[in-house]
Tab-separated table of C-alpha atoms in Angstrom:
chain	number	residue	atom	x	y	z
A	452	UNK	CA	103.451	100.975	117.577
A	453	UNK	CA	106.266	103.409	117.049
A	454	UNK	CA	106.191	106.754	115.240
A	455	UNK	CA	109.028	107.065	112.725
A	456	UNK	CA	110.002	110.149	110.706
A	457	UNK	CA	111.920	109.658	107.452
A	458	UNK	CA	113.125	112.526	105.215
A	459	UNK	CA	112.340	112.249	101.492
A	460	UNK	CA	114.802	113.418	98.842
A	461	UNK	CA	113.522	117.001	99.177
A	462	UNK	CA	114.178	116.962	102.929
A	463	UNK	CA	110.450	116.854	103.769
A	464	UNK	CA	109.575	114.741	106.785
A	465	UNK	CA	107.463	111.668	106.026
A	466	UNK	CA	105.590	110.486	109.112
A	467	UNK	CA	104.793	106.826	109.606
A	468	UNK	CA	103.840	104.195	112.166
A	469	UNK	CA	105.973	101.090	112.607
A	470	UNK	CA	104.199	97.945	113.800
A	471	UNK	CA	107.226	96.091	115.157
A	472	UNK	CA	107.196	92.306	115.519
A	473	UNK	CA	110.943	91.885	115.940
A	474	UNK	CA	111.360	90.376	112.464
A	475	UNK	CA	113.978	91.365	109.890
A	476	UNK	CA	111.263	91.281	107.239
A	477	UNK	CA	108.988	94.285	106.920
A	478	UNK	CA	105.994	95.167	104.723
A	479	UNK	CA	105.429	98.787	103.626
A	480	UNK	CA	101.790	99.950	103.314
A	481	UNK	CA	100.798	102.838	100.997
A	482	UNK	CA	97.544	104.829	101.156
A	483	UNK	CA	95.371	106.104	98.313
A	484	UNK	CA	94.292	109.492	96.972
A	485	UNK	CA	93.272	112.069	99.645
A	486	UNK	CA	93.777	109.388	102.310
A	487	UNK	CA	96.417	108.744	104.959
A	488	UNK	CA	98.253	106.047	106.879
A	489	UNK	CA	95.300	105.957	109.299
A	490	UNK	CA	92.634	104.663	106.899
A	491	UNK	CA	90.776	101.611	108.206
A	492	UNK	CA	92.098	99.495	105.376
A	493	UNK	CA	95.773	100.119	106.252
A	494	UNK	CA	95.138	99.873	109.997
A	495	UNK	CA	93.392	96.526	109.569
A	496	UNK	CA	96.178	95.222	107.323
A	497	UNK	CA	98.853	96.299	109.821
A	498	UNK	CA	97.019	94.509	112.656
A	499	UNK	CA	96.498	91.364	110.548
A	500	UNK	CA	100.209	91.321	109.644
A	501	UNK	CA	101.094	91.846	113.307
A	502	UNK	CA	98.912	88.859	114.246
A	503	UNK	CA	100.898	86.843	111.682
A	504	UNK	CA	104.153	88.062	113.326
A	505	UNK	CA	105.080	90.240	110.327
A	506	UNK	CA	106.322	93.801	110.960
A	507	UNK	CA	104.837	96.596	108.848
A	508	UNK	CA	105.165	100.326	108.284
A	509	UNK	CA	102.338	102.599	107.124
A	510	UNK	CA	103.195	106.188	106.266
A	511	UNK	CA	101.812	109.414	104.783
A	512	UNK	CA	103.072	110.510	101.371
A	513	UNK	CA	104.389	114.102	101.261
A	514	UNK	CA	101.545	116.631	101.281
A	515	UNK	CA	99.203	114.095	102.898
A	516	UNK	CA	98.278	113.298	106.514
A	517	UNK	CA	101.001	114.343	108.940
A	518	UNK	CA	103.837	114.450	106.403
A	519	UNK	CA	105.380	117.721	105.264
A	520	UNK	CA	104.787	119.253	101.831
A	521	UNK	CA	101.701	120.597	100.100
A	522	UNK	CA	99.066	118.323	98.588
A	523	UNK	CA	99.357	117.900	94.801
A	524	UNK	CA	97.005	116.169	92.391
A	525	UNK	CA	98.851	113.712	90.131
A	526	UNK	CA	102.294	113.431	91.721
A	527	UNK	CA	102.630	109.692	91.028
A	528	UNK	CA	106.402	109.654	90.579
A	529	UNK	CA	106.912	111.960	93.583
A	530	UNK	CA	105.112	109.334	95.687
A	531	UNK	CA	107.278	106.618	94.124
A	532	UNK	CA	110.311	108.624	95.299
A	533	UNK	CA	108.782	108.953	98.792
A	534	UNK	CA	108.336	105.167	98.879
A	535	UNK	CA	111.944	104.738	97.744
A	536	UNK	CA	113.148	106.982	100.619
A	537	UNK	CA	111.176	104.813	103.076
A	538	UNK	CA	112.563	101.597	101.558
A	539	UNK	CA	116.131	102.948	101.757
A	540	UNK	CA	115.637	103.933	105.399
A	541	UNK	CA	114.660	100.392	106.372
A	542	UNK	CA	117.416	98.821	104.269
A	543	UNK	CA	119.946	100.984	106.093
A	544	UNK	CA	118.479	99.591	109.335
A	545	UNK	CA	119.246	96.079	107.982
A	546	UNK	CA	115.612	95.250	107.318
A	547	UNK	CA	114.419	93.197	104.352
A	548	UNK	CA	111.403	94.649	102.569
A	549	UNK	CA	109.337	91.557	101.912
A	550	UNK	CA	106.459	93.361	100.168
A	551	UNK	CA	105.021	96.746	99.238
A	552	UNK	CA	101.233	97.041	99.393
A	553	UNK	CA	99.243	99.970	97.991
A	554	UNK	CA	95.545	100.806	97.857
A	555	UNK	CA	93.896	102.708	94.977
A	556	UNK	CA	96.410	105.407	93.897
A	557	UNK	CA	98.863	103.646	96.225
A	558	UNK	CA	98.338	100.523	94.098
A	559	UNK	CA	99.592	102.469	91.090
A	560	UNK	CA	102.499	103.830	93.122
A	561	UNK	CA	103.738	100.352	94.163
A	562	UNK	CA	103.486	99.135	90.531
A	563	UNK	CA	105.363	102.208	89.260
A	564	UNK	CA	107.974	101.598	91.972
A	565	UNK	CA	108.448	98.023	90.726
A	566	UNK	CA	108.826	99.303	87.152
A	567	UNK	CA	111.624	101.725	88.150
A	568	UNK	CA	113.448	100.052	91.049
A	569	UNK	CA	113.869	96.323	90.752
A	570	UNK	CA	114.726	95.678	94.392
A	571	UNK	CA	111.421	94.484	95.926
A	572	UNK	CA	110.108	91.171	94.673
A	573	UNK	CA	106.555	91.153	96.040
A	574	UNK	CA	104.021	93.847	95.129
A	575	UNK	CA	100.361	93.909	96.189
A	576	UNK	CA	98.052	96.203	94.206
A	577	UNK	CA	94.663	96.781	95.874
A	578	UNK	CA	92.101	98.434	93.540
A	579	UNK	CA	94.729	100.263	91.466
A	580	UNK	CA	93.745	102.161	88.300
A	581	UNK	CA	95.049	100.883	84.960
A	582	UNK	CA	93.943	103.789	82.764
A	583	UNK	CA	94.849	107.088	84.430
A	584	UNK	CA	92.938	109.034	81.772
A	585	UNK	CA	89.732	107.522	83.172
A	586	UNK	CA	87.919	108.798	86.266
A	587	UNK	CA	89.042	112.428	85.904
A	588	UNK	CA	85.738	113.774	84.602
A	589	UNK	CA	83.944	112.273	87.631
A	590	UNK	CA	86.097	114.440	89.885
A	591	UNK	CA	86.731	117.585	87.813
A	592	UNK	CA	83.526	117.763	85.762
A	593	UNK	CA	82.997	117.983	82.020
A	594	UNK	CA	85.345	119.928	79.696
A	595	UNK	CA	88.030	119.850	82.387
A	596	UNK	CA	90.873	120.185	79.843
A	597	UNK	CA	89.444	123.338	78.233
A	598	UNK	CA	88.641	124.844	81.636
A	599	UNK	CA	92.085	124.162	83.083
A	600	UNK	CA	93.831	125.540	79.976
A	601	UNK	CA	91.783	128.728	80.326
A	602	UNK	CA	92.261	129.293	84.087
A	603	UNK	CA	95.429	127.176	84.757
A	604	UNK	CA	93.624	125.409	87.622
A	605	UNK	CA	90.337	123.875	88.808
A	606	UNK	CA	89.244	124.032	92.443
A	607	UNK	CA	87.521	120.848	93.571
A	608	UNK	CA	84.838	121.264	96.220
A	609	UNK	CA	83.578	118.861	98.848
A	610	UNK	CA	79.972	117.690	98.830
A	611	UNK	CA	79.259	120.397	101.402
A	612	UNK	CA	80.421	122.994	98.864
A	613	UNK	CA	83.581	123.985	100.753
A	614	UNK	CA	87.021	123.991	99.072
A	615	UNK	CA	88.763	120.602	99.005
A	616	UNK	CA	91.869	120.866	96.806
A	617	UNK	CA	93.234	122.613	93.733
A	618	UNK	CA	94.207	120.859	90.511
A	619	UNK	CA	96.786	122.805	88.500
A	620	UNK	CA	97.362	122.263	84.790
A	621	UNK	CA	100.840	120.901	85.574
A	622	UNK	CA	99.505	118.361	88.088
A	623	UNK	CA	96.755	117.243	85.684
A	624	UNK	CA	99.371	116.727	82.940
A	625	UNK	CA	101.435	114.709	85.445
A	626	UNK	CA	98.540	112.284	85.805
A	627	UNK	CA	97.697	112.193	82.085
A	628	UNK	CA	101.369	111.603	81.300
A	629	UNK	CA	101.708	108.621	83.654
A	630	UNK	CA	101.312	105.471	81.579
A	631	UNK	CA	100.560	102.395	83.686
A	632	UNK	CA	100.620	100.085	80.646
A	633	UNK	CA	104.170	101.104	79.681
A	634	UNK	CA	105.324	100.962	83.310
A	635	UNK	CA	103.908	97.479	83.916
A	636	UNK	CA	105.862	96.157	80.923
A	637	UNK	CA	109.056	97.194	82.783
A	638	UNK	CA	108.318	95.053	85.872
A	639	UNK	CA	110.765	92.143	86.283
A	640	UNK	CA	109.525	88.617	85.643
A	641	UNK	CA	110.928	87.648	89.072
A	642	UNK	CA	108.674	90.222	90.758
A	643	UNK	CA	105.449	88.630	92.051
A	644	UNK	CA	102.501	90.982	91.594
A	645	UNK	CA	99.198	90.286	93.306
A	646	UNK	CA	96.183	92.375	92.290
A	647	UNK	CA	93.055	92.320	94.472
A	648	UNK	CA	89.938	94.162	93.344
A	649	UNK	CA	86.304	94.323	94.413
A	650	UNK	CA	83.706	93.186	91.863
A	651	UNK	CA	81.398	96.059	92.921
A	652	UNK	CA	84.022	98.845	92.807
A	653	UNK	CA	82.197	101.977	91.581
A	654	UNK	CA	85.327	104.187	91.571
A	655	UNK	CA	87.758	102.041	89.598
A	656	UNK	CA	86.051	99.288	87.585
A	657	UNK	CA	87.135	95.691	88.092
A	658	UNK	CA	88.060	95.605	84.365
A	659	UNK	CA	91.213	97.576	85.299
A	660	UNK	CA	92.381	94.592	87.364
A	661	UNK	CA	91.895	92.327	84.334
A	662	UNK	CA	94.095	94.650	82.244
A	663	UNK	CA	96.920	94.401	84.788
A	664	UNK	CA	96.556	90.609	84.704
A	665	UNK	CA	97.040	90.616	80.909
A	666	UNK	CA	100.356	92.481	80.821
A	667	UNK	CA	102.265	91.874	84.063
A	668	UNK	CA	104.409	88.755	83.559
A	669	UNK	CA	104.310	87.208	87.048
A	670	UNK	CA	100.785	88.118	88.104
A	671	UNK	CA	98.080	86.673	90.325
A	672	UNK	CA	94.540	88.105	90.360
A	673	UNK	CA	91.970	87.816	93.143
A	674	UNK	CA	88.517	89.379	92.822
A	675	UNK	CA	86.497	89.789	96.017
A	676	UNK	CA	82.839	89.332	95.111
A	677	UNK	CA	80.595	92.212	96.152
A	678	UNK	CA	83.453	94.357	97.520
A	679	UNK	CA	83.508	98.107	96.895
A	680	UNK	CA	86.578	100.283	96.240
A	681	UNK	CA	87.649	100.432	99.904
A	682	UNK	CA	86.540	96.825	100.667
A	683	UNK	CA	84.316	98.359	103.366
A	684	UNK	CA	82.311	95.231	104.193
A	685	UNK	CA	85.116	92.847	103.239
A	686	UNK	CA	88.016	93.970	105.451
A	687	UNK	CA	88.577	90.579	107.097
A	688	UNK	CA	88.564	88.744	103.779
A	689	UNK	CA	90.942	91.305	102.258
A	690	UNK	CA	93.364	91.120	105.203
A	691	UNK	CA	93.376	87.344	105.177
A	692	UNK	CA	94.027	87.137	101.403
A	693	UNK	CA	96.893	89.692	101.615
A	694	UNK	CA	98.514	88.134	104.696
A	695	UNK	CA	98.324	84.595	103.279
A	696	UNK	CA	99.969	85.733	100.049
A	697	UNK	CA	102.781	87.536	101.904
A	698	UNK	CA	103.322	84.572	104.261
A	699	UNK	CA	103.557	82.254	101.258
A	700	UNK	CA	106.088	84.477	99.482
A	701	UNK	CA	108.151	84.813	102.680
A	702	UNK	CA	108.170	81.035	102.945
A	703	UNK	CA	109.241	80.682	99.285
A	704	UNK	CA	111.975	83.302	99.720
A	705	UNK	CA	113.356	81.479	102.770
A	706	UNK	CA	113.259	78.256	100.750
A	707	UNK	CA	115.299	79.734	97.914
A	708	UNK	CA	117.698	81.425	100.356
A	709	UNK	CA	118.487	78.129	102.066
């Protein structure tokens, strides 16, 4: 494992870990909301890819984990730009990005990336949210729009009652203004999108995965029975499904290249 620092377009340092297998191909792994490159899910995926002789890179978005910048709620397109900076870095090192994989909010980020930049042909969306207007009340409480318009921000507390993070009106509008439906319609037909979702996800309902399946042209859906949002008791199954899909697409790409 090798620590790599990549500047984003604002000059902030993004910190990541490269799992090097000596291959030209590389998979980029993206974490979810309030998470980091060191979540079990990304660690397990990196190890599973390594076992399959596929290099990968897991990194912290700006304002998260070890990366520079301050944490912002919303910020979807900023994270897309961070991912683009990472992709450019590896391209300049003559690597081929064989897939981008994102969990939860990271799932949305990889889909948004594919809608804007049409340069990565395999996208894996793990438990991404289709309707970004949903799920906010669970985190911010009732009447969040009225409260944020009155005070310009809402402070979210941890279960223990201590301060966790601040949601500004601007950052809330960033989330409400991000339209996954519109974005998914912009994804190329040549881009293979694989959505994996747990049937027992209490944070983002499995119905969101079905919505992605309806509108993304080149889409494959896999539902893991009984899995929760983070696939806590289904890590091996998740890793094996993701790695098999990426291996298959690598094989197909080599076939078309020859």
